[in-house]
Each structure stands twice: as structure tokens, then as C-alpha cells.
Phi, psi and omega in degrees: 000190181270065180300318181300317180293316180297318180295328179292320184282328187262148181292152179291152179305314182299323183286327180282322183298327181271003183289135183298318184293340182258005181298329181299336179282339173053231187292336182296331180285344178276357180299125181299334181301330183285351185237354180291147175247076176235172186303315182295314184292314182290318178296317177297323178292324175298317181297314180296308185295321178289322177301309185291327184297329181270000177276135179272068183227155173281162178056050183292325180300320178293317178296317176300322179291315182298315181292320181296320179293319181296316185273352179061051176247173181299117184291313182296320179295318179302315183290317182296321184294343178295334183284008169298323175264101181236178182306334179278326185263344184299312181305309179295322180297311184287329177292318176297318178299318176301313180298315177299315179295320178297322178294316182293315182279355178057048179268152180290155178290136180235153171284129188245110174238133184257122175226145178267067179232163176296323178299316178293319180295322181277339183258286189288323181294324180291337179271339182254001188297323183294309179294325181295317179293317182297313178293323177296319178297319177297315175296325181292316179294315180297313179296322182296311181295318179294314178303317179296314181293316180299316179296314178303313181294315179297321178295320179297314177301319179298317179294318182291324176295318179294323177295319180297319178296317181297317178297316178302313178300319180290326178291325183282341179291130178297139182299318185291344184280343180274122178266141177283122181291345182264355181285135184280335179273129178287153178292134182299334180289333184266009180285151179264000000 
């Protein structure tokens, strides 16, 4: 995969380990699994990050970090993917989640107006929380599973492509240029 690109985007292990805000995690943050870029770790990080991104809860980054540490998957990728749900994308994501939840729970259609007031929070939000949560969980599980599978398949294709390139290089190498290490006579080209 694009390990160099990922390493370029994410902070180094040493810089994060010494961060004051993360001192409470202590030795758990030093686990090498949280920083590896391998198929298991990256695919798991995508699953964690995408799952948490679709949940209608505050402090998603903290939850993604805790789950990543618990499952021992790549921490920076898990936390970064939470930003799929940002102030621009939250309204369509949560409206879609509400519609899916309403369809699953077979709830009647309601006029939905969103206001950031205490009246709305105590009134309308309490009437739509079940379909919103149900739809969010469905979207979270789907996004998580699709993200995990896509990364695993892309990683597999990347490995197969590298093997193909390596085989082509080996085929193009002239046979006479390879010296047998068990041959007692040195190759005349390599004499001094």
C-alpha cells in the first residue's frame, strides 16, 4: 500500500508518545501495534474509525482512540477517520440515519425541524432519538464492514502487484549474471 504516504500524513510515534494530553494512557500508548502499518492494523483502524464516525455522540475521537487501543489497531488512522462526520457532513449523515431508523422501526413520518434550543432538545429530540440511534448503528456497522473489507482487498491487490513486478524483474535478469555462491571458481568478471 501507500505506506510512505500514510507515514508522511501521520505524526511520528515519538512525537505522540510524549504529548501531555496523552500521558494518562501511559504504557498502553507505547504498544507497537498502535503504530504499525500492516494489513490487520490498518483495516481494523478503518473499521473502528468508520464505526465511530457514524455514531451521533460527542467526543468521537476519544471513543475511537479508546477502541483502537483496546483492539490494538492503528491509533492515528482510527482517530483521523472520525472526521468523516464533521459539521458539514453531519446533517446529511444523521438525516439519512433518521430515515433508515424510521423505516426499520416502522415509525410514522414527522415534520423534522432542527433548532439548537433547549425546547427542541427536550421536545423533538426525545421523539426522534430511537430512529436516529437505530439508523446510526446500521450505518456505522455497514460503513465499518465495508471499510474493513475494502482495505483488506486493496492491500491484497497491492501485495499481488508487488509480487508480479518482482517476478518480472527476476525474469528479465540475464541468467549468466547470477553467480552461484557454491561455485569454487570466482566469476572472471569479478576478478581484480
